[in-house]
Structures are given as C-alpha cells and as structure tokens.
mmCIF file of C-alpha atoms and ligand atoms in Angstrom:
data_model
loop_
_atom_site.group_PDB
_atom_site.id
_atom_site.type_symbol
_atom_site.label_atom_id
_atom_site.label_comp_id
_atom_site.label_asym_id
_atom_site.label_seq_id
_atom_site.Cartn_x
_atom_site.Cartn_y
_atom_site.Cartn_z
ATOM 1 C CA MET A 30 26.083 -5.865 17.526
ATOM 2 C CA GLN A 31 29.812 -6.423 17.409
ATOM 3 C CA ARG A 32 31.933 -5.007 14.604
ATOM 4 C CA THR A 33 35.479 -6.105 13.917
ATOM 5 C CA THR A 34 37.558 -2.976 14.174
ATOM 6 C CA HIS A 35 40.194 -2.869 11.511
ATOM 7 C CA ARG A 36 42.721 -0.289 12.537
ATOM 8 C CA SER A 37 43.914 0.043 8.994
ATOM 9 C CA LEU A 38 44.589 3.709 9.388
ATOM 10 C CA LEU A 39 46.905 5.705 11.543
ATOM 11 C CA LEU A 40 44.818 8.849 11.494
ATOM 12 C CA ALA A 41 45.920 12.256 12.557
ATOM 13 C CA ARG A 42 42.793 13.570 14.215
ATOM 14 C CA PRO A 43 41.555 16.109 11.665
ATOM 15 C CA VAL A 44 40.887 19.511 13.158
ATOM 16 C CA LEU A 45 37.288 20.501 13.786
ATOM 17 C CA VAL A 46 37.492 22.966 10.907
ATOM 18 C CA ALA A 47 37.171 19.928 8.632
ATOM 19 C CA LEU A 48 34.016 19.099 10.532
ATOM 20 C CA ALA A 49 32.551 22.513 9.822
ATOM 21 C CA ALA A 50 33.414 22.113 6.153
ATOM 22 C CA ALA A 51 31.788 18.704 6.116
ATOM 23 C CA VAL A 52 28.389 20.072 6.997
ATOM 24 C CA ALA A 53 28.293 23.132 4.817
ATOM 25 C CA LEU A 54 25.408 22.680 2.429
ATOM 26 C CA THR A 55 24.684 25.069 -0.380
ATOM 27 C CA ALA A 56 21.219 24.730 -1.746
ATOM 28 C CA THR A 57 18.761 27.069 -3.285
ATOM 29 C CA SER A 58 16.945 28.547 -0.415
ATOM 30 C CA CYS A 59 13.225 28.532 -0.878
ATOM 31 C CA ALA A 60 11.542 30.142 2.021
ATOM 32 C CA LYS A 61 12.188 32.406 4.899
ATOM 33 C CA SER A 62 14.884 30.971 7.039
ATOM 34 C CA GLU A 63 14.273 29.232 10.325
ATOM 35 C CA ASP A 64 15.735 32.191 12.166
ATOM 36 C CA ASP A 65 13.387 34.732 10.580
ATOM 37 C CA ALA A 66 10.419 32.478 11.185
ATOM 38 C CA SER A 67 11.278 31.768 14.758
ATOM 39 C CA ASP A 68 10.516 35.337 15.785
ATOM 40 C CA GLY A 69 7.075 34.876 14.221
ATOM 41 C CA LYS A 70 7.541 37.929 11.963
ATOM 42 C CA LYS A 71 5.636 37.706 8.681
ATOM 43 C CA SER A 72 8.105 37.453 5.896
ATOM 44 C CA THR A 73 7.703 40.484 3.655
ATOM 45 C CA ALA A 74 10.977 40.340 1.788
ATOM 46 C CA ALA A 75 11.881 37.417 -0.429
ATOM 47 C CA ALA A 76 13.512 34.664 1.526
ATOM 48 C CA ASP A 77 17.270 34.701 1.701
ATOM 49 C CA ALA A 78 18.168 33.640 -1.813
ATOM 50 C CA GLY A 79 21.556 32.683 -0.627
ATOM 51 C CA GLN A 80 22.488 29.532 1.128
ATOM 52 C CA LYS A 81 20.966 27.069 3.527
ATOM 53 C CA VAL A 82 23.506 25.564 5.804
ATOM 54 C CA ALA A 83 23.143 22.354 7.670
ATOM 55 C CA LYS A 84 24.812 22.216 11.067
ATOM 56 C CA PRO A 85 25.888 19.536 13.520
ATOM 57 C CA LYS A 86 23.127 18.980 16.066
ATOM 58 C CA PRO A 87 24.208 20.849 19.215
ATOM 59 C CA GLY A 88 26.234 18.464 21.338
ATOM 60 C CA SER A 89 26.647 15.975 18.498
ATOM 61 C CA LYS A 90 29.536 13.536 18.886
ATOM 62 C CA THR A 91 31.730 12.787 15.874
ATOM 63 C CA CYS A 92 32.717 9.607 14.067
ATOM 64 C CA THR A 93 35.787 8.532 12.137
ATOM 65 C CA VAL A 94 36.361 5.541 9.903
ATOM 66 C CA ASP A 95 38.852 4.234 12.468
ATOM 67 C CA ALA A 96 36.380 4.437 15.350
ATOM 68 C CA TYR A 97 33.639 2.933 13.192
ATOM 69 C CA GLY A 98 35.835 0.028 12.050
ATOM 70 C CA GLY A 99 35.509 0.731 8.359
ATOM 71 C CA LYS A 100 38.096 0.877 5.632
ATOM 72 C CA LYS A 101 39.478 3.874 3.794
ATOM 73 C CA ILE A 102 38.176 4.016 0.222
ATOM 74 C CA ASP A 103 38.151 6.614 -2.516
ATOM 75 C CA LEU A 104 34.539 7.711 -2.976
ATOM 76 C CA LYS A 105 35.170 8.336 -6.674
ATOM 77 C CA SER A 106 35.878 4.678 -7.290
ATOM 78 C CA ALA A 107 33.186 3.435 -4.911
ATOM 79 C CA THR A 108 29.616 2.281 -5.523
ATOM 80 C CA VAL A 109 26.975 3.943 -3.354
ATOM 81 C CA GLY A 110 23.637 2.225 -2.759
ATOM 82 C CA PHE A 111 20.605 4.423 -2.045
ATOM 83 C CA SER A 112 17.467 2.932 -0.456
ATOM 84 C CA GLN A 113 14.349 5.100 -0.767
ATOM 85 C CA SER A 114 11.401 4.199 1.459
ATOM 86 C CA GLU A 115 8.183 5.520 -0.032
ATOM 87 C CA LYS A 116 6.730 5.408 -3.526
ATOM 88 C CA GLU A 117 7.585 8.495 -5.524
ATOM 89 C CA ALA A 118 4.045 9.783 -5.722
ATOM 90 C CA ASN A 119 4.911 12.198 -2.919
ATOM 91 C CA PRO A 120 6.966 15.195 -4.165
ATOM 92 C CA PHE A 121 9.028 14.980 -0.974
ATOM 93 C CA ARG A 122 10.295 11.559 -2.082
ATOM 94 C CA ILE A 123 10.750 12.640 -5.697
ATOM 95 C CA ALA A 124 12.872 15.617 -4.640
ATOM 96 C CA GLU A 125 14.823 13.560 -2.097
ATOM 97 C CA THR A 126 15.752 10.858 -4.607
ATOM 98 C CA GLN A 127 16.586 13.432 -7.279
ATOM 99 C CA SER A 128 18.922 15.237 -4.880
ATOM 100 C CA ILE A 129 20.841 12.010 -4.249
ATOM 101 C CA LYS A 130 21.007 11.200 -7.973
ATOM 102 C CA ASP A 131 22.117 14.735 -8.895
ATOM 103 C CA GLU A 132 24.928 14.764 -6.353
ATOM 104 C CA ALA A 133 26.178 11.306 -7.384
ATOM 105 C CA ALA A 134 26.244 12.447 -11.016
ATOM 106 C CA LYS A 135 27.980 15.707 -10.081
ATOM 107 C CA ARG A 136 30.683 13.766 -8.227
ATOM 108 C CA GLY A 137 30.957 11.009 -10.827
ATOM 109 C CA VAL A 138 30.073 8.380 -8.235
ATOM 110 C CA LYS A 139 28.397 5.120 -9.299
ATOM 111 C CA LEU A 140 24.931 4.963 -7.712
ATOM 112 C CA LEU A 141 22.580 2.009 -7.304
ATOM 113 C CA THR A 142 19.032 2.901 -6.225
ATOM 114 C CA ALA A 143 16.013 0.981 -4.876
ATOM 115 C CA ASN A 144 12.511 2.085 -3.884
ATOM 116 C CA ALA A 145 10.568 0.116 -1.256
ATOM 117 C CA GLN A 146 7.160 1.428 -2.425
ATOM 118 C CA SER A 147 6.258 2.176 1.217
ATOM 119 C CA GLN A 148 6.657 -1.506 2.232
ATOM 120 C CA PHE A 149 9.142 -2.034 5.058
ATOM 121 C CA SER A 150 9.831 -5.693 4.272
ATOM 122 C CA LYS A 151 10.745 -4.625 0.746
ATOM 123 C CA GLN A 152 13.112 -1.959 2.061
ATOM 124 C CA ILE A 153 14.969 -4.599 4.080
ATOM 125 C CA SER A 154 15.327 -6.817 1.000
ATOM 126 C CA ASP A 155 16.228 -3.797 -1.140
ATOM 127 C CA VAL A 156 19.192 -3.022 1.094
ATOM 128 C CA GLN A 157 20.265 -6.677 1.124
ATOM 129 C CA ASP A 158 20.157 -6.537 -2.694
ATOM 130 C CA LEU A 159 22.244 -3.366 -2.802
ATOM 131 C CA LEU A 160 24.864 -5.092 -0.654
ATOM 132 C CA ALA A 161 24.767 -8.178 -2.889
ATOM 133 C CA LYS A 162 25.274 -5.938 -5.926
ATOM 134 C CA GLY A 163 28.471 -4.621 -4.397
ATOM 135 C CA ALA A 164 27.558 -1.319 -2.730
ATOM 136 C CA ASP A 165 30.612 -0.065 -0.835
ATOM 137 C CA LEU A 166 28.584 2.607 1.035
ATOM 138 C CA LEU A 167 24.864 2.932 1.793
ATOM 139 C CA VAL A 168 22.560 5.940 2.097
ATOM 140 C CA ILE A 169 19.215 4.897 3.592
ATOM 141 C CA ALA A 170 15.993 6.904 3.886
ATOM 142 C CA PRO A 171 14.226 4.594 6.361
ATOM 143 C CA LEU A 172 10.478 3.963 6.307
ATOM 144 C CA ASN A 173 10.411 2.845 9.940
ATOM 145 C CA SER A 174 12.662 3.476 12.922
ATOM 146 C CA ASP A 175 12.802 -0.164 14.131
ATOM 147 C CA GLY A 176 13.486 -3.557 12.570
ATOM 148 C CA TRP A 177 16.851 -2.775 10.974
ATOM 149 C CA ASP A 178 19.057 -5.382 12.710
ATOM 150 C CA PRO A 179 19.278 -7.816 9.748
ATOM 151 C CA VAL A 180 20.518 -4.985 7.516
ATOM 152 C CA LEU A 181 22.916 -3.601 10.114
ATOM 153 C CA GLN A 182 24.443 -7.047 10.624
ATOM 154 C CA ALA A 183 24.785 -7.659 6.890
ATOM 155 C CA ALA A 184 26.391 -4.256 6.295
ATOM 156 C CA ALA A 185 28.770 -4.674 9.233
ATOM 157 C CA ALA A 186 29.835 -8.111 7.997
ATOM 158 C CA LYS A 187 30.859 -6.485 4.705
ATOM 159 C CA GLN A 188 32.256 -3.355 6.410
ATOM 160 C CA VAL A 189 29.817 -1.193 4.447
ATOM 161 C CA PRO A 190 29.237 2.147 6.228
ATOM 162 C CA ILE A 191 25.685 3.507 6.391
ATOM 163 C CA VAL A 192 24.530 7.121 6.405
ATOM 164 C CA THR A 193 20.859 7.537 7.308
ATOM 165 C CA ILE A 194 18.852 10.504 6.067
ATOM 166 C CA ASP A 195 15.453 11.908 6.962
ATOM 167 C CA ARG A 196 13.996 9.465 9.480
ATOM 168 C CA LYS A 197 15.940 7.974 12.382
ATOM 169 C CA ILE A 198 16.710 4.283 12.859
ATOM 170 C CA ASN A 199 16.881 3.130 16.466
ATOM 171 C CA ALA A 200 20.483 1.920 16.489
ATOM 172 C CA THR A 201 23.889 3.211 17.631
ATOM 173 C CA ALA A 202 25.663 6.037 15.825
ATOM 174 C CA CYS A 203 29.275 5.421 14.824
ATOM 175 C CA LYS A 204 28.693 1.712 15.345
ATOM 176 C CA ASP A 205 25.612 0.618 13.384
ATOM 177 C CA TYR A 206 25.562 3.680 11.158
ATOM 178 C CA VAL A 207 27.957 6.605 10.708
ATOM 179 C CA SER A 208 25.727 9.700 10.700
ATOM 180 C CA PHE A 209 22.067 10.671 10.808
ATOM 181 C CA ILE A 210 21.126 13.684 8.696
ATOM 182 C CA ALA A 211 17.633 15.136 9.142
ATOM 183 C CA SER A 212 15.449 18.099 9.904
ATOM 184 C CA ASP A 213 14.597 19.048 13.470
ATOM 185 C CA PHE A 214 11.093 17.597 13.441
ATOM 186 C CA VAL A 215 10.173 18.815 16.931
ATOM 187 C CA GLU A 216 11.052 22.351 15.819
ATOM 188 C CA GLN A 217 8.915 21.853 12.710
ATOM 189 C CA GLY A 218 5.982 21.049 14.997
ATOM 190 C CA ARG A 219 6.646 24.133 17.122
ATOM 191 C CA ARG A 220 6.780 26.356 14.048
ATOM 192 C CA ALA A 221 3.568 24.811 12.696
ATOM 193 C CA ALA A 222 1.912 25.646 16.005
ATOM 194 C CA ASP A 223 3.121 29.247 15.724
ATOM 195 C CA GLN A 224 1.476 29.480 12.296
ATOM 196 C CA MET A 225 -1.721 27.844 13.598
ATOM 197 C CA ILE A 226 -1.870 30.229 16.572
ATOM 198 C CA GLU A 227 -1.490 33.183 14.252
ATOM 199 C CA ALA A 228 -4.107 31.866 11.804
ATOM 200 C CA THR A 229 -6.727 31.058 14.448
ATOM 201 C CA GLY A 230 -6.078 33.816 16.954
ATOM 202 C CA GLY A 231 -5.062 31.211 19.516
ATOM 203 C CA LYS A 232 -8.559 30.133 20.573
ATOM 204 C CA GLY A 233 -10.828 27.257 19.552
ATOM 205 C CA GLU A 234 -10.554 23.583 18.572
ATOM 206 C CA VAL A 235 -7.991 22.094 16.176
ATOM 207 C CA ALA A 236 -7.353 18.659 14.661
ATOM 208 C CA ILE A 237 -4.129 16.829 13.828
ATOM 209 C CA LEU A 238 -3.767 14.645 10.737
ATOM 210 C CA LEU A 239 -0.993 12.416 12.077
ATOM 211 C CA GLY A 240 1.719 10.975 9.863
ATOM 212 C CA SER A 241 2.192 7.206 9.578
ATOM 213 C CA ALA A 242 2.995 5.247 12.728
ATOM 214 C CA GLY A 243 6.374 3.711 13.611
ATOM 215 C CA ASN A 244 8.721 6.554 12.766
ATOM 216 C CA ASN A 245 10.208 9.466 14.691
ATOM 217 C CA VAL A 246 8.866 12.114 12.286
ATOM 218 C CA THR A 247 5.252 11.615 13.341
ATOM 219 C CA THR A 248 6.022 11.495 17.054
ATOM 220 C CA GLU A 249 8.329 14.500 16.953
ATOM 221 C CA ARG A 250 6.118 16.740 14.787
ATOM 222 C CA THR A 251 3.226 15.970 17.138
ATOM 223 C CA LYS A 252 5.341 16.595 20.241
ATOM 224 C CA GLY A 253 6.569 19.982 19.025
ATOM 225 C CA PHE A 254 3.084 21.115 18.016
ATOM 226 C CA LYS A 255 1.444 20.187 21.309
ATOM 227 C CA GLU A 256 4.291 21.630 23.401
ATOM 228 C CA ARG A 257 4.003 24.986 21.686
ATOM 229 C CA LEU A 258 0.210 25.147 21.991
ATOM 230 C CA ALA A 259 0.470 24.431 25.707
ATOM 231 C CA GLU A 260 3.187 27.073 26.053
ATOM 232 C CA LYS A 261 1.685 29.856 23.927
ATOM 233 C CA ALA A 262 -2.044 29.166 23.347
ATOM 234 C CA PRO A 263 -3.638 27.001 26.045
ATOM 235 C CA ASP A 264 -7.102 27.996 24.746
ATOM 236 C CA LEU A 265 -6.370 26.336 21.389
ATOM 237 C CA LYS A 266 -7.348 22.722 22.101
ATOM 238 C CA VAL A 267 -6.472 19.589 20.130
ATOM 239 C CA VAL A 268 -9.796 17.697 20.014
ATOM 240 C CA PHE A 269 -9.092 15.217 17.188
ATOM 241 C CA GLU A 270 -6.042 13.178 16.148
ATOM 242 C CA GLN A 271 -6.034 10.502 13.469
ATOM 243 C CA THR A 272 -3.431 9.211 11.066
ATOM 244 C CA GLY A 273 -3.685 10.000 7.394
ATOM 245 C CA ASP A 274 -0.608 7.818 6.742
ATOM 246 C CA PHE A 275 1.171 10.726 5.028
ATOM 247 C CA THR A 276 -1.058 10.188 1.946
ATOM 248 C CA ARG A 277 -3.449 12.549 0.158
ATOM 249 C CA GLU A 278 -6.237 9.980 -0.161
ATOM 250 C CA LYS A 279 -6.250 9.120 3.533
ATOM 251 C CA GLY A 280 -5.912 12.795 4.467
ATOM 252 C CA GLN A 281 -9.071 13.525 2.476
ATOM 253 C CA GLN A 282 -10.983 10.595 3.982
ATOM 254 C CA VAL A 283 -10.078 11.507 7.559
ATOM 255 C CA THR A 284 -10.961 15.175 7.004
ATOM 256 C CA GLU A 285 -14.373 14.196 5.610
ATOM 257 C CA GLN A 286 -15.007 12.309 8.856
ATOM 258 C CA LEU A 287 -13.567 15.166 10.910
ATOM 259 C CA ILE A 288 -15.889 17.888 9.599
ATOM 260 C CA GLN A 289 -18.868 15.602 10.210
ATOM 261 C CA SER A 290 -17.863 14.777 13.766
ATOM 262 C CA LYS A 291 -16.414 18.206 14.682
ATOM 263 C CA PRO A 292 -18.360 20.833 12.682
ATOM 264 C CA GLY A 293 -16.899 23.634 14.794
ATOM 265 C CA ILE A 294 -13.260 22.738 14.071
ATOM 266 C CA LYS A 295 -11.208 25.872 13.492
ATOM 267 C CA GLY A 296 -7.881 24.478 12.290
ATOM 268 C CA ILE A 297 -6.204 21.391 10.874
ATOM 269 C CA TYR A 298 -2.494 20.615 11.403
ATOM 270 C CA ALA A 299 -1.484 18.161 8.697
ATOM 271 C CA GLU A 300 1.869 16.514 9.414
ATOM 272 C CA ASN A 301 2.706 16.542 5.744
ATOM 273 C CA ASP A 302 1.594 18.424 2.635
ATOM 274 C CA GLU A 303 0.027 15.407 0.946
ATOM 275 C CA MET A 304 -2.434 14.993 3.811
ATOM 276 C CA GLY A 305 -2.946 18.756 3.890
ATOM 277 C CA LEU A 306 -3.882 18.760 0.210
ATOM 278 C CA GLY A 307 -6.252 15.889 0.905
ATOM 279 C CA ALA A 308 -7.841 18.037 3.590
ATOM 280 C CA VAL A 309 -8.261 20.891 1.103
ATOM 281 C CA ALA A 310 -10.025 18.505 -1.298
ATOM 282 C CA ALA A 311 -12.362 17.403 1.497
ATOM 283 C CA LEU A 312 -13.227 20.993 2.439
ATOM 284 C CA LYS A 313 -13.873 21.899 -1.187
ATOM 285 C CA GLY A 314 -16.083 18.827 -1.516
ATOM 286 C CA ALA A 315 -18.057 19.941 1.533
ATOM 287 C CA GLY A 316 -18.680 23.378 0.006
ATOM 288 C CA LYS A 317 -16.347 25.240 2.378
ATOM 289 C CA LYS A 318 -14.602 28.433 1.268
ATOM 290 C CA ALA A 319 -10.845 29.057 1.362
ATOM 291 C CA GLY A 320 -9.914 30.059 4.901
ATOM 292 C CA ASP A 321 -13.084 28.779 6.597
ATOM 293 C CA ILE A 322 -10.878 26.231 8.365
ATOM 294 C CA LYS A 323 -7.197 27.115 8.825
ATOM 295 C CA ILE A 324 -4.774 24.492 7.524
ATOM 296 C CA VAL A 325 -1.064 24.323 8.407
ATOM 297 C CA THR A 326 1.137 21.644 6.831
ATOM 298 C CA VAL A 327 4.762 20.474 6.711
ATOM 299 C CA ASP A 328 7.006 19.758 3.717
ATOM 300 C CA GLY A 329 7.129 22.718 1.306
ATOM 301 C CA THR A 330 5.861 21.088 -1.904
ATOM 302 C CA ARG A 331 4.790 23.223 -4.861
ATOM 303 C CA ASN A 332 1.086 22.344 -4.586
ATOM 304 C CA ALA A 333 0.918 23.166 -0.889
ATOM 305 C CA VAL A 334 2.652 26.508 -1.335
ATOM 306 C CA GLN A 335 0.211 27.248 -4.178
ATOM 307 C CA GLY A 336 -2.484 26.481 -1.603
ATOM 308 C CA VAL A 337 -1.073 29.281 0.545
ATOM 309 C CA VAL A 338 -1.222 31.634 -2.449
ATOM 310 C CA ASP A 339 -4.845 30.575 -3.079
ATOM 311 C CA GLY A 340 -5.812 31.035 0.589
ATOM 312 C CA TRP A 341 -6.720 27.385 1.286
ATOM 313 C CA ILE A 342 -3.598 26.781 3.386
ATOM 314 C CA SER A 343 -2.444 29.261 6.028
ATOM 315 C CA GLY A 344 1.151 28.144 6.328
ATOM 316 C CA VAL A 345 3.698 25.517 5.311
ATOM 317 C CA ILE A 346 6.800 24.588 7.295
ATOM 318 C CA GLU A 347 9.480 23.230 4.980
ATOM 319 C CA SER A 348 10.972 19.783 5.498
ATOM 320 C CA ASN A 349 14.033 20.041 3.300
ATOM 321 C CA PRO A 350 14.498 16.856 1.214
ATOM 322 C CA ARG A 351 17.681 18.011 -0.534
ATOM 323 C CA PHE A 352 20.012 15.627 1.280
ATOM 324 C CA GLY A 353 22.236 14.801 -1.682
ATOM 325 C CA PRO A 354 25.110 17.289 -1.210
ATOM 326 C CA LEU A 355 25.234 16.726 2.522
ATOM 327 C CA ALA A 356 25.049 12.934 2.379
ATOM 328 C CA PHE A 357 27.860 12.691 -0.164
ATOM 329 C CA GLN A 358 29.986 15.278 1.623
ATOM 330 C CA THR A 359 29.630 13.224 4.777
ATOM 331 C CA LEU A 360 30.591 10.013 2.928
ATOM 332 C CA ASP A 361 33.519 11.769 1.258
ATOM 333 C CA ASP A 362 34.909 13.170 4.499
ATOM 334 C CA PHE A 363 34.338 9.919 6.365
ATOM 335 C CA THR A 364 36.078 7.726 3.800
ATOM 336 C CA GLN A 365 39.019 10.135 3.743
ATOM 337 C CA GLY A 366 39.424 9.636 7.473
ATOM 338 C CA LYS A 367 38.009 12.986 8.607
ATOM 339 C CA GLU A 368 35.711 13.431 11.598
ATOM 340 C CA VAL A 369 32.036 13.669 10.694
ATOM 341 C CA PRO A 370 29.182 14.640 13.056
ATOM 342 C CA GLN A 371 26.989 11.728 14.160
ATOM 343 C CA ASP A 372 23.932 14.005 14.002
ATOM 344 C CA ILE A 373 23.476 16.697 11.368
ATOM 345 C CA ILE A 374 20.475 19.032 11.184
ATOM 346 C CA ILE A 375 19.432 20.300 7.751
ATOM 347 C CA GLN A 376 17.869 23.750 7.827
ATOM 348 C CA ASP A 377 14.200 24.251 6.892
ATOM 349 C CA GLY A 378 12.383 27.336 5.661
ATOM 350 C CA ALA A 379 8.697 28.271 5.907
ATOM 351 C CA TYR A 380 5.956 29.780 3.790
ATOM 352 C CA ASP A 381 3.054 32.029 4.729
ATOM 353 C CA ASP A 382 1.031 34.680 2.940
ATOM 354 C CA GLY A 383 4.002 37.021 3.259
ATOM 355 C CA ASN A 384 6.362 35.056 0.986
ATOM 356 C CA ALA A 385 4.480 32.188 -0.711
ATOM 357 C CA GLU A 386 3.841 33.977 -4.006
ATOM 358 C CA GLN A 387 7.389 35.252 -4.469
ATOM 359 C CA ASP A 388 9.012 31.993 -3.351
ATOM 360 C CA LEU A 389 6.592 29.575 -5.050
ATOM 361 C CA GLY A 390 9.151 28.727 -7.740
ATOM 362 C CA LYS A 391 11.562 27.437 -5.143
ATOM 363 C CA ALA A 392 9.175 24.919 -3.582
ATOM 364 C CA TYR A 393 9.734 21.329 -4.712
HETATM 365 C C1 GZL B 17 10.047 13.911 6.612
HETATM 366 C C2 GZL B 17 9.633 12.678 5.825
HETATM 367 C C3 GZL B 17 8.157 12.647 5.671
HETATM 368 C C4 GZL B 17 7.632 13.803 4.846
HETATM 369 C C5 GZL B 17 6.446 13.172 4.245
HETATM 370 O O1 GZL B 17 11.409 14.073 6.595
HETATM 371 O O2 GZL B 17 10.055 11.505 6.487
HETATM 372 O O3 GZL B 17 7.784 11.458 4.999
HETATM 373 O O4 GZL B 17 7.321 14.932 5.603
HETATM 374 C C6 GZL B 17 6.966 11.802 3.904
HETATM 375 O O5 GZL B 17 5.932 13.857 3.140
HETATM 376 O O6 GZL B 17 5.941 10.898 3.738
#
C-alpha cells in the first residue's frame, strides 16, 4: 500500500536515549517478574512492588514520523481514537480499555472509543467511524491478525498514524502502522509449560484449551507451550486440543467433554483465564476436588489468581493489559518527531502458590 510521504519535517535524528525513554513504563507490578519466574524458583517474597518496564523487542527497528509519512501534531490538541476488539465481559478487556482511558485523561487528550463486541466486521466499521469522527491518531486492539487493508488504506489516505496493541496485525511496521506493543506470547507459553511441568511432575497427559482462531496470541501461546514440553518434559504429552474461544462458557463446555473422553487427564493449559475458570466450573460440576487436575492459565485476572489461592489453579502467567501509558508515550514521542521502536514488549509477571495470596490485590 503506497503512502504519500510528506517530508514536512527536517528532523535531527533524536538520540537513542529518547528511544529508551519512550518505552519506560511505570505500572503497579502485580506478580513476580519475568526474570524471577524464568529460573523456575517459587516466589516466596512479594513480587517487586516497584516498576514494570516495557522494552523494545530485541533487534526492533525504529520509526519516525518522517519515515512513516505522517505529520507533526501536538498530542495535547489531538483526538485519539481507540478501537477495542472484544466485549468487556473479560477482565482483560476491561482493564485494557480502562488503562487507555486513564492515560488519555491523565494527559488531557481527547479520546473517542469503540467496542467491536468480538465481531471483526464491526471492528472494521468502528475504525472507519473513528476516522470519520476526526481521529488524528488511532490505537487499535485487533480481534484478528488479517483483514485490515480497508482500514489501513483509509487511515493512510487521511495520514492518521496507527499504534497497535496486544494482538498483531499482518501488515508492515512504519508503513501501515507505527508500532506494535504486546506481550511476548511465545514466552508466556513457555512459562505456562514450566508451571505445568512443576505441577504435574513432568509425566502424564495434558490438554490445551486453545484461544480463538485467527490471531497470533493463540498460535504463539501454543507454540511456546509445546516447545517447552518437548525441551524439558517429553513424557508430558498433549493428547487433546480444542478451542474454547477465549470464553468461560466455551471453556466449561470443552472441559466437560474432555473429562469424559480423557478421564486420566492430568493437566489443563487454558490459553486465557476465562477458559481456565470455565474449566474449574466443569471440574466442580463433575465432583472433582481442587488439585485433582492441574490447571495453568494466562492473563492474571483477579478470579484466576483467587483460584490459585483456593488450590483449583496451579499457576497463572500474566498477560499485562495496561497498555495506556506505553501507547500514549509512543504516540507522544512519534508526533514530536522522535524515534519509536516498531516492536515493544510489555513485561508480564506470574502467580503461583508462592505469591498469589500476597499479590492478589494487584491482579486485574
Ligand atoms: C492477549 C489477549 C487475549 C487475552 C484474552 O493479549 O489478546 O485476548 O489473553 C483475550 O483474555 O481474549
């Protein structure tokens, strides 16, 4: 897709120190940090109550408004449009939207929001509406990774820069969108496998409740999980995989089928907390006791972390939804002409029986 490049700026290339500043994110930390968790040590002390810092993905290229073909604007006088993908029944989405709203309010930036209610066709029309309403900049939390061309063309025609958060769109950075800010979903899968190996002793049969199809989160969380099992616990076999569409209802339905068809299943990896909580409901309904089947989930919602405290869930890998500060910092730096990373990784914590109780209040 061609973009007219308006070289409206003679930019001194900002030094990389501006880049480092652009990705500093201060947020209330909630669980043991990725570094602690990666060595597999149980967290005994409270998680670092300090800061969580996002970082440019190793090897990330940068983008400037000049290279992108945008125009320099003052964020304070701009209108930002935010497109949320899924209905806000899922605490991940509630927290994600709230983070965007809080940061806009903190910065005094006018914000327009839309929610696609988990319907991709609606998300496309939502973004078209945001452009029609005069959004100067867009932050998009995509439902799917493909099918974005109409939006990219419409935004480019109006020279409206896009920052994508959370899930990836299959397009070109610093051309179709400025930056992509997200968790490392493959690493989340690896860390979930570590917790599953610990919970099950590394032997037996496990099931995966897959996320919804058509996005990178599901494929990458599955990839990381399977890679780690093969690497560290080849006797822990995945014998069942079925999507629960990232919803609690479907997660419960699929788990009810699972325990009928695989009565010897030892563990369930749910690719998000909502499905994991659905699995807990199914096990309770089948008369199982807490811990009979080990459950590991991803997100870090309050109910799932309570499930760790109650013994129904063995571990939760956080998927940090607090994109607000980082998304607006990226927009601010970009519109001022600074270099911004094309790929930014937000740091995630984790919960297990070593820290869930003391850190419960920090889950979302
Ligand atoms: C992950 C996000 C996922 C959450 C789910 O960043 O895309 O979508 O893990 C949500 O809870 O449905």
